[in-house]
């Protein structure tokens, strides 16, 4: 995945759209912190609602792009990221990833990417309550890197689609996306 993808995922996480009612969207990712001892490089981001609101104050409401980001960030309950880069394959186990996936019961998987050539797996899940999106989880794993992003709070895909192609956010064709049917596991 590399630093390029980790940065892109983190940026995407920061512009997604929360309240305490979204607590069911909070994953227990601190269990992965023990991997930091084995990792060559780590990234840990823990931004709760207060810190996100503080960060939003530094965005200029008179600049349209920053105003949109400010609006999205202002509604979040939290953004939590873990990135572990290892010197060699096998320094984390599939059980670490499966422990995360087990927490996604009742979530809808909207993206799944598998690359056998690079050994990379990326999953994107959304947590719904009725018609509202309450959270997003991204798990990206390859033999030498594990990245987890958890955004807690309502996510407005229409607002997110306005930010595509800006701030390094890739085009996700969200305007064509329809609400996926929740998984029945």
mmCIF file of C-alpha atoms in Angstrom:
data_model
loop_
_atom_site.group_PDB
_atom_site.id
_atom_site.type_symbol
_atom_site.label_atom_id
_atom_site.label_comp_id
_atom_site.label_asym_id
_atom_site.label_seq_id
_atom_site.Cartn_x
_atom_site.Cartn_y
_atom_site.Cartn_z
ATOM 1 C CA UNK A 1 0.000 0.000 0.000
ATOM 2 C CA UNK A 2 2.818 2.407 0.844
ATOM 3 C CA UNK A 3 2.840 5.880 2.294
ATOM 4 C CA UNK A 4 1.010 7.270 -0.750
ATOM 5 C CA UNK A 5 -2.062 5.138 -0.086
ATOM 6 C CA UNK A 6 -1.901 5.646 3.666
ATOM 7 C CA UNK A 7 -1.928 9.405 3.124
ATOM 8 C CA UNK A 8 -4.814 9.187 0.666
ATOM 9 C CA UNK A 9 -6.828 7.025 3.057
ATOM 10 C CA UNK A 10 -6.133 9.401 5.938
ATOM 11 C CA UNK A 11 -7.210 12.396 3.828
ATOM 12 C CA UNK A 12 -10.373 10.588 2.786
ATOM 13 C CA UNK A 13 -11.068 9.810 6.433
ATOM 14 C CA UNK A 14 -10.710 13.435 7.423
ATOM 15 C CA UNK A 15 -13.311 14.680 4.951
ATOM 16 C CA UNK A 16 -15.980 12.110 5.657
ATOM 17 C CA UNK A 17 -18.879 12.931 7.856
ATOM 18 C CA UNK A 18 -21.489 12.469 13.895
ATOM 19 C CA UNK A 19 -22.928 12.100 17.246
ATOM 20 C CA UNK A 20 -23.006 9.712 20.191
ATOM 21 C CA UNK A 21 -25.742 7.719 18.470
ATOM 22 C CA UNK A 22 -23.058 6.542 16.033
ATOM 23 C CA UNK A 23 -21.156 4.749 18.817
ATOM 24 C CA UNK A 24 -22.069 1.413 17.228
ATOM 25 C CA UNK A 25 -19.746 2.442 14.396
ATOM 26 C CA UNK A 26 -16.694 2.700 16.660
ATOM 27 C CA UNK A 27 -14.332 -0.215 16.102
ATOM 28 C CA UNK A 28 -11.983 -1.522 18.761
ATOM 29 C CA UNK A 29 -8.714 -0.876 16.932
ATOM 30 C CA UNK A 30 -6.546 -0.304 20.008
ATOM 31 C CA UNK A 31 -6.059 -4.078 20.031
ATOM 32 C CA UNK A 32 -3.685 -3.503 17.106
ATOM 33 C CA UNK A 33 -1.430 -1.116 19.035
ATOM 34 C CA UNK A 34 0.716 -4.055 20.135
ATOM 35 C CA UNK A 35 1.852 -4.347 16.484
ATOM 36 C CA UNK A 36 3.774 -1.072 16.848
ATOM 37 C CA UNK A 37 6.605 -2.961 18.562
ATOM 38 C CA UNK A 38 7.141 -5.057 15.426
ATOM 39 C CA UNK A 39 6.517 -2.323 12.849
ATOM 40 C CA UNK A 40 9.268 -0.302 11.189
ATOM 41 C CA UNK A 41 6.896 2.673 10.847
ATOM 42 C CA UNK A 42 3.571 3.444 12.483
ATOM 43 C CA UNK A 43 0.870 6.071 12.196
ATOM 44 C CA UNK A 44 -1.687 6.544 14.953
ATOM 45 C CA UNK A 45 -4.494 9.082 14.643
ATOM 46 C CA UNK A 46 -7.087 9.527 17.401
ATOM 47 C CA UNK A 47 -9.295 12.529 16.694
ATOM 48 C CA UNK A 48 -12.386 12.734 18.855
ATOM 49 C CA UNK A 49 -15.200 15.241 18.333
ATOM 50 C CA UNK A 50 -13.487 18.035 20.301
ATOM 51 C CA UNK A 51 -10.217 17.728 18.384
ATOM 52 C CA UNK A 52 -12.046 17.640 15.042
ATOM 53 C CA UNK A 53 -13.963 20.786 15.927
ATOM 54 C CA UNK A 54 -10.707 22.473 16.902
ATOM 55 C CA UNK A 55 -9.088 21.482 13.594
ATOM 56 C CA UNK A 56 -12.124 22.762 11.648
ATOM 57 C CA UNK A 57 -11.563 26.239 13.086
ATOM 58 C CA UNK A 58 -8.358 26.509 11.050
ATOM 59 C CA UNK A 59 -10.230 26.055 7.770
ATOM 60 C CA UNK A 60 -11.281 29.294 6.035
ATOM 61 C CA UNK A 61 -15.100 29.478 5.698
ATOM 62 C CA UNK A 62 -14.636 32.051 2.898
ATOM 63 C CA UNK A 63 -12.861 29.544 0.652
ATOM 64 C CA UNK A 64 -15.473 27.203 -0.901
ATOM 65 C CA UNK A 65 -13.343 24.036 -0.743
ATOM 66 C CA UNK A 66 -12.294 24.623 2.851
ATOM 67 C CA UNK A 67 -15.851 25.564 3.833
ATOM 68 C CA UNK A 68 -17.114 22.198 2.544
ATOM 69 C CA UNK A 69 -14.414 20.312 4.429
ATOM 70 C CA UNK A 70 -15.175 22.368 7.544
ATOM 71 C CA UNK A 71 -18.853 21.433 7.315
ATOM 72 C CA UNK A 72 -18.087 17.730 6.934
ATOM 73 C CA UNK A 73 -15.465 17.619 9.698
ATOM 74 C CA UNK A 74 -17.733 19.566 12.042
ATOM 75 C CA UNK A 75 -20.251 16.709 12.087
ATOM 76 C CA UNK A 76 -17.862 13.891 12.906
ATOM 77 C CA UNK A 77 -17.638 12.082 16.231
ATOM 78 C CA UNK A 78 -14.214 10.689 15.515
ATOM 79 C CA UNK A 79 -11.534 9.623 13.088
ATOM 80 C CA UNK A 80 -9.274 6.779 14.142
ATOM 81 C CA UNK A 81 -6.409 5.494 12.007
ATOM 82 C CA UNK A 82 -3.697 2.889 12.456
ATOM 83 C CA UNK A 83 -0.989 2.242 9.873
ATOM 84 C CA UNK A 84 1.738 -0.325 10.467
ATOM 85 C CA UNK A 85 4.544 -0.804 7.933
ATOM 86 C CA UNK A 86 6.786 -3.817 8.472
ATOM 87 C CA UNK A 87 10.262 -4.654 7.187
ATOM 88 C CA UNK A 88 9.232 -8.114 6.051
ATOM 89 C CA UNK A 89 6.042 -10.093 5.400
ATOM 90 C CA UNK A 90 4.463 -12.121 8.185
ATOM 91 C CA UNK A 91 5.049 -9.712 11.074
ATOM 92 C CA UNK A 92 1.313 -9.463 11.686
ATOM 93 C CA UNK A 93 -1.152 -12.319 11.434
ATOM 94 C CA UNK A 94 -4.388 -12.903 9.559
ATOM 95 C CA UNK A 95 -5.991 -13.229 13.022
ATOM 96 C CA UNK A 96 -5.325 -9.505 13.549
ATOM 97 C CA UNK A 97 -7.318 -8.691 10.413
ATOM 98 C CA UNK A 98 -10.035 -11.236 11.143
ATOM 99 C CA UNK A 99 -10.517 -9.710 14.609
ATOM 100 C CA UNK A 100 -11.369 -6.439 12.897
ATOM 101 C CA UNK A 101 -13.631 -8.025 10.302
ATOM 102 C CA UNK A 102 -15.548 -9.824 13.058
ATOM 103 C CA UNK A 103 -16.562 -6.403 14.417
ATOM 104 C CA UNK A 104 -18.215 -5.557 11.094
ATOM 105 C CA UNK A 105 -21.252 -7.800 11.597
ATOM 106 C CA UNK A 106 -24.287 -5.844 10.403
ATOM 107 C CA UNK A 107 -22.201 -3.456 8.284
ATOM 108 C CA UNK A 108 -22.490 -3.278 4.486
ATOM 109 C CA UNK A 109 -19.402 -4.036 2.459
ATOM 110 C CA UNK A 110 -19.325 -1.535 -0.403
ATOM 111 C CA UNK A 111 -15.821 -2.134 -1.794
ATOM 112 C CA UNK A 112 -13.625 -5.202 -1.901
ATOM 113 C CA UNK A 113 -10.309 -5.262 -3.763
ATOM 114 C CA UNK A 114 -8.070 -8.315 -3.976
ATOM 115 C CA UNK A 115 -4.697 -8.288 -5.732
ATOM 116 C CA UNK A 116 -2.997 -11.662 -5.811
ATOM 117 C CA UNK A 117 0.042 -10.212 -7.566
ATOM 118 C CA UNK A 118 0.719 -7.717 -4.741
ATOM 119 C CA UNK A 119 -1.050 -9.625 -1.967
ATOM 120 C CA UNK A 120 -3.146 -6.560 -1.245
ATOM 121 C CA UNK A 121 -6.685 -6.672 0.163
ATOM 122 C CA UNK A 122 -8.855 -3.602 0.701
ATOM 123 C CA UNK A 123 -12.368 -3.621 2.179
ATOM 124 C CA UNK A 124 -14.645 -0.640 2.751
ATOM 125 C CA UNK A 125 -17.703 -1.067 4.991
ATOM 126 C CA UNK A 126 -20.546 1.291 5.906
ATOM 127 C CA UNK A 127 -22.698 1.132 9.043
ATOM 128 C CA UNK A 128 -26.359 2.097 8.535
ATOM 129 C CA UNK A 129 -29.201 3.060 10.827
ATOM 130 C CA UNK A 130 -32.272 3.210 8.611
ATOM 131 C CA UNK A 131 -31.309 5.498 5.731
ATOM 132 C CA UNK A 132 -28.479 7.195 7.620
ATOM 133 C CA UNK A 133 -24.857 6.243 7.353
ATOM 134 C CA UNK A 134 -23.344 6.174 10.856
ATOM 135 C CA UNK A 135 -19.804 5.150 10.120
ATOM 136 C CA UNK A 136 -17.188 3.951 7.712
ATOM 137 C CA UNK A 137 -14.431 1.371 8.112
ATOM 138 C CA UNK A 138 -11.520 0.745 5.757
ATOM 139 C CA UNK A 139 -9.184 -2.216 6.189
ATOM 140 C CA UNK A 140 -6.241 -2.366 3.795
ATOM 141 C CA UNK A 141 -3.767 -5.200 4.203
ATOM 142 C CA UNK A 142 -0.781 -6.403 2.268
ATOM 143 C CA UNK A 143 2.101 -8.612 3.391
ATOM 144 C CA UNK A 144 4.161 -5.686 4.750
ATOM 145 C CA UNK A 145 1.495 -3.158 5.744
ATOM 146 C CA UNK A 146 -1.786 -2.984 7.630
ATOM 147 C CA UNK A 147 -3.967 0.139 7.523
ATOM 148 C CA UNK A 148 -7.252 0.632 9.380
ATOM 149 C CA UNK A 149 -9.434 3.736 9.175
ATOM 150 C CA UNK A 150 -12.602 4.154 11.236
ATOM 151 C CA UNK A 151 -14.793 7.224 10.816
ATOM 152 C CA UNK A 152 -17.559 7.554 13.390
ATOM 153 C CA UNK A 153 -20.535 9.743 12.581
ATOM 154 C CA UNK A 154 -23.032 10.309 9.826
ATOM 155 C CA UNK A 155 -21.507 10.405 6.369
ATOM 156 C CA UNK A 156 -23.258 12.372 3.628
ATOM 157 C CA UNK A 157 -22.205 10.730 0.359
ATOM 158 C CA UNK A 158 -23.639 13.629 -1.642
ATOM 159 C CA UNK A 159 -21.415 16.119 0.182
ATOM 160 C CA UNK A 160 -18.466 13.784 -0.102
ATOM 161 C CA UNK A 161 -19.021 13.517 -3.855
ATOM 162 C CA UNK A 162 -18.547 17.313 -4.120
ATOM 163 C CA UNK A 163 -14.989 16.880 -2.827
ATOM 164 C CA UNK A 164 -13.920 14.220 -5.335
ATOM 165 C CA UNK A 165 -10.811 15.188 -7.242
ATOM 166 C CA UNK A 166 -9.923 17.862 -4.652
ATOM 167 C CA UNK A 167 -7.426 17.752 -1.778
ATOM 168 C CA UNK A 168 -5.997 14.573 -3.331
ATOM 169 C CA UNK A 169 -9.293 12.693 -2.896
ATOM 170 C CA UNK A 170 -9.708 10.233 -5.758
ATOM 171 C CA UNK A 171 -12.844 10.122 -7.875
ATOM 172 C CA UNK A 172 -15.050 7.466 -6.306
ATOM 173 C CA UNK A 173 -18.088 7.826 -8.643
ATOM 174 C CA UNK A 174 -20.239 8.376 -5.557
ATOM 175 C CA UNK A 175 -22.930 10.191 -7.508
ATOM 176 C CA UNK A 176 -23.633 6.852 -9.220
ATOM 177 C CA UNK A 177 -23.570 4.882 -5.978
ATOM 178 C CA UNK A 178 -26.756 3.468 -4.573
ATOM 179 C CA UNK A 179 -27.374 2.407 -1.021
ATOM 180 C CA UNK A 180 -26.129 -1.151 -0.590
ATOM 181 C CA UNK A 181 -28.279 -3.698 1.135
ATOM 182 C CA UNK A 182 -27.040 -4.412 4.678
ATOM 183 C CA UNK A 183 -25.311 -7.789 5.047
ATOM 184 C CA UNK A 184 -27.109 -10.584 6.798
ATOM 185 C CA UNK A 185 -24.344 -12.595 8.408
#
